[in-house]
mmCIF file of C-alpha atoms in Angstrom:
data_model
loop_
_atom_site.group_PDB
_atom_site.id
_atom_site.type_symbol
_atom_site.label_atom_id
_atom_site.label_comp_id
_atom_site.label_asym_id
_atom_site.label_seq_id
_atom_site.Cartn_x
_atom_site.Cartn_y
_atom_site.Cartn_z
ATOM 1 C CA GLY H 1 -11.583 -7.857 -4.228
ATOM 2 C CA ASN H 2 -10.141 -9.583 -1.419
ATOM 3 C CA SER H 3 -11.679 -9.030 1.775
ATOM 4 C CA VAL H 4 -12.084 -11.201 5.310
ATOM 5 C CA THR H 5 -15.514 -11.890 7.154
ATOM 6 C CA GLN H 6 -15.555 -13.109 10.185
ATOM 7 C CA MET H 7 -17.826 -13.655 13.093
ATOM 8 C CA GLU H 8 -19.406 -10.857 15.208
ATOM 9 C CA GLY H 9 -18.043 -10.956 18.917
ATOM 10 C CA PRO H 10 -17.572 -10.550 21.115
ATOM 11 C CA VAL H 11 -17.881 -14.623 22.144
ATOM 12 C CA THR H 12 -18.154 -15.562 25.751
ATOM 13 C CA LEU H 13 -17.435 -18.455 27.348
ATOM 14 C CA SER H 14 -16.112 -20.355 30.276
ATOM 15 C CA GLU H 15 -12.692 -21.931 30.826
ATOM 16 C CA GLU H 16 -12.369 -25.318 29.046
ATOM 17 C CA ALA H 17 -15.060 -24.913 26.988
ATOM 18 C CA PHE H 18 -14.694 -25.529 22.627
ATOM 19 C CA LEU H 19 -14.007 -22.622 21.337
ATOM 20 C CA THR H 20 -14.616 -21.553 17.426
ATOM 21 C CA ILE H 21 -14.496 -18.532 15.544
ATOM 22 C CA ASN H 22 -15.109 -18.776 12.158
ATOM 23 C CA CYS H 23 -13.916 -16.798 9.043
ATOM 24 C CA THR H 24 -14.435 -16.868 5.190
ATOM 25 C CA TYR H 25 -12.790 -15.003 2.866
ATOM 26 C CA THR H 26 -13.166 -13.594 -0.613
ATOM 27 C CA ALA H 27 -9.665 -13.816 -2.836
ATOM 28 C CA THR H 28 -8.739 -14.954 -6.500
ATOM 29 C CA GLY H 29 -6.306 -17.905 -6.393
ATOM 30 C CA TYR H 30 -4.935 -19.043 -3.002
ATOM 31 C CA PRO H 31 -4.759 -16.589 -0.773
ATOM 32 C CA SER H 32 -2.304 -17.149 1.859
ATOM 33 C CA LEU H 33 -4.480 -17.365 5.527
ATOM 34 C CA PHE H 34 -3.325 -15.904 8.943
ATOM 35 C CA TRP H 35 -4.911 -15.738 12.318
ATOM 36 C CA TYR H 36 -3.565 -12.629 14.817
ATOM 37 C CA VAL H 37 -4.357 -12.185 18.127
ATOM 38 C CA GLN H 38 -4.255 -8.631 20.416
ATOM 39 C CA TYR H 39 -4.303 -9.660 23.661
ATOM 40 C CA PRO H 40 -5.299 -6.270 25.725
ATOM 41 C CA GLY H 41 -2.728 -3.146 25.453
ATOM 42 C CA GLU H 42 -0.544 -5.149 23.342
ATOM 43 C CA GLY H 43 0.088 -5.171 19.409
ATOM 44 C CA LEU H 44 -1.106 -7.624 17.286
ATOM 45 C CA GLN H 45 1.275 -11.579 17.433
ATOM 46 C CA LEU H 46 0.822 -13.931 14.631
ATOM 47 C CA LEU H 47 -0.669 -17.402 15.972
ATOM 48 C CA LEU H 48 -1.279 -19.633 13.187
ATOM 49 C CA LYS H 49 -0.984 -19.536 9.085
ATOM 50 C CA ALA H 50 -1.805 -21.978 6.049
ATOM 51 C CA THR H 51 -0.225 -21.013 2.678
ATOM 52 C CA LYS H 52 -1.457 -23.298 0.657
ATOM 53 C CA ALA H 53 -5.228 -25.147 0.558
ATOM 54 C CA ASP H 54 -5.770 -28.283 3.047
ATOM 55 C CA ASP H 55 -3.080 -27.283 5.328
ATOM 56 C CA LYS H 56 -3.778 -27.094 9.187
ATOM 57 C CA GLY H 57 -1.768 -24.079 11.059
ATOM 58 C CA SER H 58 -1.615 -24.647 14.713
ATOM 59 C CA ASN H 59 -0.189 -23.162 17.657
ATOM 60 C CA LYS H 60 -0.415 -23.085 21.440
ATOM 61 C CA GLY H 61 -4.026 -25.616 21.446
ATOM 62 C CA PHE H 62 -5.348 -23.375 18.753
ATOM 63 C CA GLU H 63 -5.837 -25.043 14.984
ATOM 64 C CA ALA H 64 -7.020 -23.579 11.750
ATOM 65 C CA THR H 65 -7.573 -25.684 8.371
ATOM 66 C CA TYR H 66 -7.486 -23.789 4.797
ATOM 67 C CA ARG H 67 -10.640 -24.816 3.091
ATOM 68 C CA LYS H 68 -10.081 -23.713 -0.770
ATOM 69 C CA GLU H 69 -14.162 -25.231 -1.185
ATOM 70 C CA THR H 70 -16.020 -23.293 1.098
ATOM 71 C CA THR H 71 -13.091 -20.312 1.371
ATOM 72 C CA SER H 72 -13.000 -20.373 5.044
ATOM 73 C CA PHE H 73 -9.940 -20.271 8.052
ATOM 74 C CA HIS H 74 -11.822 -21.342 11.282
ATOM 75 C CA LEU H 75 -9.951 -20.867 14.206
ATOM 76 C CA GLU H 76 -10.840 -23.683 17.141
ATOM 77 C CA LYS H 77 -9.331 -24.699 20.449
ATOM 78 C CA GLY H 78 -10.714 -27.357 22.397
ATOM 79 C CA SER H 79 -10.163 -26.123 25.733
ATOM 80 C CA VAL H 80 -10.039 -22.462 26.089
ATOM 81 C CA GLN H 81 -8.252 -20.757 29.624
ATOM 82 C CA VAL H 82 -8.648 -17.209 30.707
ATOM 83 C CA SER H 83 -5.556 -16.143 29.456
ATOM 84 C CA ASP H 84 -6.553 -16.871 26.286
ATOM 85 C CA SER H 85 -8.700 -13.931 26.581
ATOM 86 C CA ALA H 86 -7.659 -11.225 23.675
ATOM 87 C CA VAL H 87 -9.224 -10.220 19.759
ATOM 88 C CA TYR H 88 -8.565 -12.474 17.208
ATOM 89 C CA PHE H 89 -7.951 -11.302 14.021
ATOM 90 C CA CYS H 90 -8.196 -13.357 10.865
ATOM 91 C CA ALA H 91 -6.346 -12.157 7.556
ATOM 92 C CA LEU H 92 -5.247 -12.959 4.253
ATOM 93 C CA ILE H 93 -2.616 -11.924 1.980
ATOM 94 C CA ALA H 94 -3.480 -12.088 -1.415
ATOM 95 C CA PRO H 95 -1.078 -14.136 -3.842
ATOM 96 C CA PRO H 96 1.232 -12.695 -6.377
ATOM 97 C CA ASN H 97 -0.520 -11.607 -9.513
ATOM 98 C CA TYR H 98 -3.701 -10.980 -8.225
ATOM 99 C CA GLY H 99 -4.033 -7.685 -6.603
ATOM 100 C CA GLY H 100 -0.286 -7.543 -7.042
ATOM 101 C CA ALA H 101 2.916 -8.879 -5.808
ATOM 102 C CA THR H 102 2.795 -7.126 -2.404
ATOM 103 C CA ASN H 103 2.685 -8.602 1.581
ATOM 104 C CA LYS H 104 -0.146 -6.291 2.729
ATOM 105 C CA LEU H 105 -1.692 -8.546 5.919
ATOM 106 C CA ILE H 106 -6.101 -7.668 4.470
ATOM 107 C CA PHE H 107 -7.614 -7.947 8.284
ATOM 108 C CA GLY H 108 -11.019 -8.992 9.499
ATOM 109 C CA THR H 109 -13.181 -6.768 11.776
ATOM 110 C CA GLY H 110 -11.829 -8.979 14.855
ATOM 111 C CA THR H 111 -13.646 -10.646 17.472
ATOM 112 C CA LEU H 112 -13.476 -10.948 21.099
ATOM 113 C CA LEU H 113 -12.539 -13.479 22.939
ATOM 114 C CA ALA H 114 -13.831 -13.342 26.810
ATOM 115 C CA VAL H 115 -13.579 -16.590 28.605
ATOM 116 C CA GLN H 116 -14.574 -16.466 31.891
ATOM 117 C CA PRO H 117 -13.226 -18.874 34.784
ATOM 118 C CA ASP K 1 8.265 -8.830 22.461
ATOM 119 C CA SER K 2 8.565 -8.640 18.943
ATOM 120 C CA GLY K 3 11.799 -7.037 18.116
ATOM 121 C CA VAL K 4 9.667 -3.889 16.046
ATOM 122 C CA THR K 5 9.925 -0.699 18.117
ATOM 123 C CA GLN K 6 7.908 2.128 17.808
ATOM 124 C CA THR K 7 8.015 5.048 19.555
ATOM 125 C CA PRO K 8 5.428 7.050 21.078
ATOM 126 C CA LYS K 9 3.397 4.843 23.087
ATOM 127 C CA HIS K 10 0.922 7.506 23.209
ATOM 128 C CA LEU K 11 0.406 10.664 21.446
ATOM 129 C CA ILE K 12 -1.751 13.641 22.189
ATOM 130 C CA THR K 13 -2.243 16.476 19.633
ATOM 131 C CA ALA K 14 -4.836 19.117 18.822
ATOM 132 C CA THR K 15 -6.621 19.418 14.610
ATOM 133 C CA GLY K 16 -4.494 21.178 12.850
ATOM 134 C CA GLN K 17 -1.333 20.258 13.895
ATOM 135 C CA ARG K 18 1.880 17.888 12.964
ATOM 136 C CA VAL K 19 2.867 14.750 14.326
ATOM 137 C CA THR K 20 5.570 12.000 13.616
ATOM 138 C CA LEU K 21 5.323 8.702 14.289
ATOM 139 C CA ARG K 22 8.512 5.847 14.082
ATOM 140 C CA CYS K 23 9.161 2.296 13.967
ATOM 141 C CA SER K 24 12.226 0.518 14.457
ATOM 142 C CA PRO K 25 12.300 -2.952 12.555
ATOM 143 C CA ARG K 26 13.596 -6.248 13.591
ATOM 144 C CA SER K 27 16.797 -6.783 13.297
ATOM 145 C CA GLY K 28 17.262 -7.919 9.178
ATOM 146 C CA ASP K 29 13.993 -7.256 8.332
ATOM 147 C CA LEU K 30 14.329 -5.405 5.357
ATOM 148 C CA SER K 31 10.429 -4.445 5.025
ATOM 149 C CA VAL K 32 8.177 -2.083 7.263
ATOM 150 C CA TYR K 33 4.130 -1.719 6.786
ATOM 151 C CA TRP K 34 2.056 1.063 8.903
ATOM 152 C CA TYR K 35 -1.474 -0.135 9.249
ATOM 153 C CA GLN K 36 -4.101 1.646 11.035
ATOM 154 C CA GLN K 37 -5.980 0.436 13.596
ATOM 155 C CA SER K 38 -9.689 1.983 14.056
ATOM 156 C CA LEU K 39 -12.714 1.818 15.628
ATOM 157 C CA ASP K 40 -15.280 2.537 12.373
ATOM 158 C CA GLN K 41 -12.378 1.047 9.643
ATOM 159 C CA GLY K 42 -10.871 -1.600 11.861
ATOM 160 C CA LEU K 43 -7.415 -2.767 11.151
ATOM 161 C CA GLN K 44 -6.431 -1.257 7.205
ATOM 162 C CA PHE K 45 -2.917 -1.490 5.487
ATOM 163 C CA LEU K 46 -1.900 2.128 5.075
ATOM 164 C CA ILE K 47 1.723 1.765 3.013
ATOM 165 C CA GLN K 48 5.220 -0.159 2.103
ATOM 166 C CA TYR K 49 8.619 0.393 2.605
ATOM 167 C CA TYR K 50 10.978 -2.308 1.497
ATOM 168 C CA ASN K 51 15.389 -1.476 1.642
ATOM 169 C CA GLY K 52 14.066 2.447 1.531
ATOM 170 C CA GLU K 53 11.838 2.568 -1.507
ATOM 171 C CA GLU K 54 8.095 2.450 -1.419
ATOM 172 C CA ARG K 55 6.806 -0.724 -2.536
ATOM 173 C CA ALA K 56 2.627 -0.775 -1.858
ATOM 174 C CA LYS K 57 0.114 1.648 -0.856
ATOM 175 C CA GLY K 58 -3.187 1.219 0.665
ATOM 176 C CA ASN K 59 -6.369 3.376 2.169
ATOM 177 C CA ILE K 60 -3.567 6.334 3.147
ATOM 178 C CA LEU K 61 -4.432 9.962 2.755
ATOM 179 C CA GLU K 62 -2.528 12.618 1.137
ATOM 180 C CA ARG K 63 -2.243 14.267 4.311
ATOM 181 C CA PHE K 64 -0.303 10.940 5.392
ATOM 182 C CA SER K 65 3.497 10.553 4.321
ATOM 183 C CA ALA K 66 6.111 7.929 5.099
ATOM 184 C CA GLN K 67 9.693 7.452 4.273
ATOM 185 C CA GLN K 68 12.481 4.418 5.350
ATOM 186 C CA PHE K 69 15.972 6.240 5.950
ATOM 187 C CA PRO K 70 19.341 3.635 5.129
ATOM 188 C CA ASP K 71 19.317 2.773 8.568
ATOM 189 C CA LEU K 72 15.593 1.370 7.971
ATOM 190 C CA HIS K 73 13.864 2.654 10.222
ATOM 191 C CA SER K 74 10.728 4.545 9.323
ATOM 192 C CA GLU K 75 8.346 7.680 10.880
ATOM 193 C CA LEU K 76 5.065 7.554 9.290
ATOM 194 C CA ASN K 77 4.333 11.801 9.040
ATOM 195 C CA LEU K 78 0.436 13.406 9.700
ATOM 196 C CA SER K 79 -0.221 16.396 9.273
ATOM 197 C CA SER K 80 -3.444 18.763 9.302
ATOM 198 C CA LEU K 81 -4.442 16.175 12.143
ATOM 199 C CA GLU K 82 -8.202 15.749 12.138
ATOM 200 C CA LEU K 83 -10.256 14.440 15.105
ATOM 201 C CA GLY K 84 -11.140 10.835 13.003
ATOM 202 C CA ASP K 85 -7.365 10.477 12.510
ATOM 203 C CA SER K 86 -7.408 9.399 16.421
ATOM 204 C CA ALA K 87 -6.104 5.707 15.859
ATOM 205 C CA LEU K 88 -3.490 3.102 16.744
ATOM 206 C CA TYR K 89 -1.101 2.964 14.781
ATOM 207 C CA PHE K 90 0.541 -0.103 13.791
ATOM 208 C CA CYS K 91 3.897 -0.589 12.610
ATOM 209 C CA ALA K 92 5.538 -4.204 10.819
ATOM 210 C CA SER K 93 8.890 -5.624 9.469
ATOM 211 C CA SER K 94 9.310 -8.100 7.826
ATOM 212 C CA VAL K 95 12.578 -9.775 5.721
ATOM 213 C CA VAL K 96 11.416 -9.608 2.141
ATOM 214 C CA GLY K 97 8.333 -8.394 1.746
ATOM 215 C CA THR K 98 8.088 -8.660 -1.963
ATOM 216 C CA SER K 99 6.513 -11.863 -2.922
ATOM 217 C CA GLY K 100 3.476 -11.940 -1.758
ATOM 218 C CA SER K 101 3.595 -15.165 -0.464
ATOM 219 C CA GLY K 102 2.355 -16.067 3.559
ATOM 220 C CA THR K 103 5.835 -17.648 4.613
ATOM 221 C CA ASP K 104 7.221 -13.996 4.698
ATOM 222 C CA THR K 105 5.965 -13.517 8.455
ATOM 223 C CA GLN K 106 4.848 -9.570 9.275
ATOM 224 C CA TYR K 107 5.682 -9.033 13.277
ATOM 225 C CA PHE K 108 4.118 -5.938 14.599
ATOM 226 C CA GLY K 109 5.457 -3.242 17.225
ATOM 227 C CA PRO K 110 3.261 -2.320 19.742
ATOM 228 C CA GLY K 111 1.523 0.452 18.354
ATOM 229 C CA THR K 112 1.338 4.457 18.669
ATOM 230 C CA ARG K 113 -1.945 5.893 20.413
ATOM 231 C CA LEU K 114 -2.870 8.624 18.663
ATOM 232 C CA THR K 115 -5.152 10.551 19.907
ATOM 233 C CA VAL K 116 -6.623 14.386 18.269
ATOM 234 C CA LEU K 117 -8.082 16.614 20.459
#
């Protein structure tokens, strides 16, 4: 079935450090891929997305590239800030005709990022 | 602020009881989704409604049910509650939600935290 695997946390970094959070997926066909962020006490916010292979999603200094050959969608940021401390979720939506034409998000387990000043 | 509202924010109840969680989607969105976030199961899709009709079902227990009303708000009913039902319940909405395409972004509400004692 369709699934998402992301690196275990917590990830603890100093301010201005480089961030990578790994995400790989299992799916038939070409799913759409997402990164959502959950700040403490809040709901999930869409951070970025990519809907086809080789697409790069970017937002607020974060980037992720849809790599079909490695079935990956790793999240990167060149210089993290304390305000980036949150839980990051990688997710996918299966394409139509592969698991049904629904928009249900399938999430990874989440990675807690803690940025220290 | 995503535009999706959920009430109540917190709910504390006892085992065996029944509760109702309410969600109002963003203006113009026809699809509503319910997700459960728990420590042991992570973030899981429960059910989706589109314009009043059930569209997709995920790992939703038989003790749980949902509906979407003509004004498009949705309610999730949880009955015969057990300790293991304690979780954060999120509602999300999107414009269409029928294509299985990542172009239809899901916007999440702040969640309802349910505690079953």
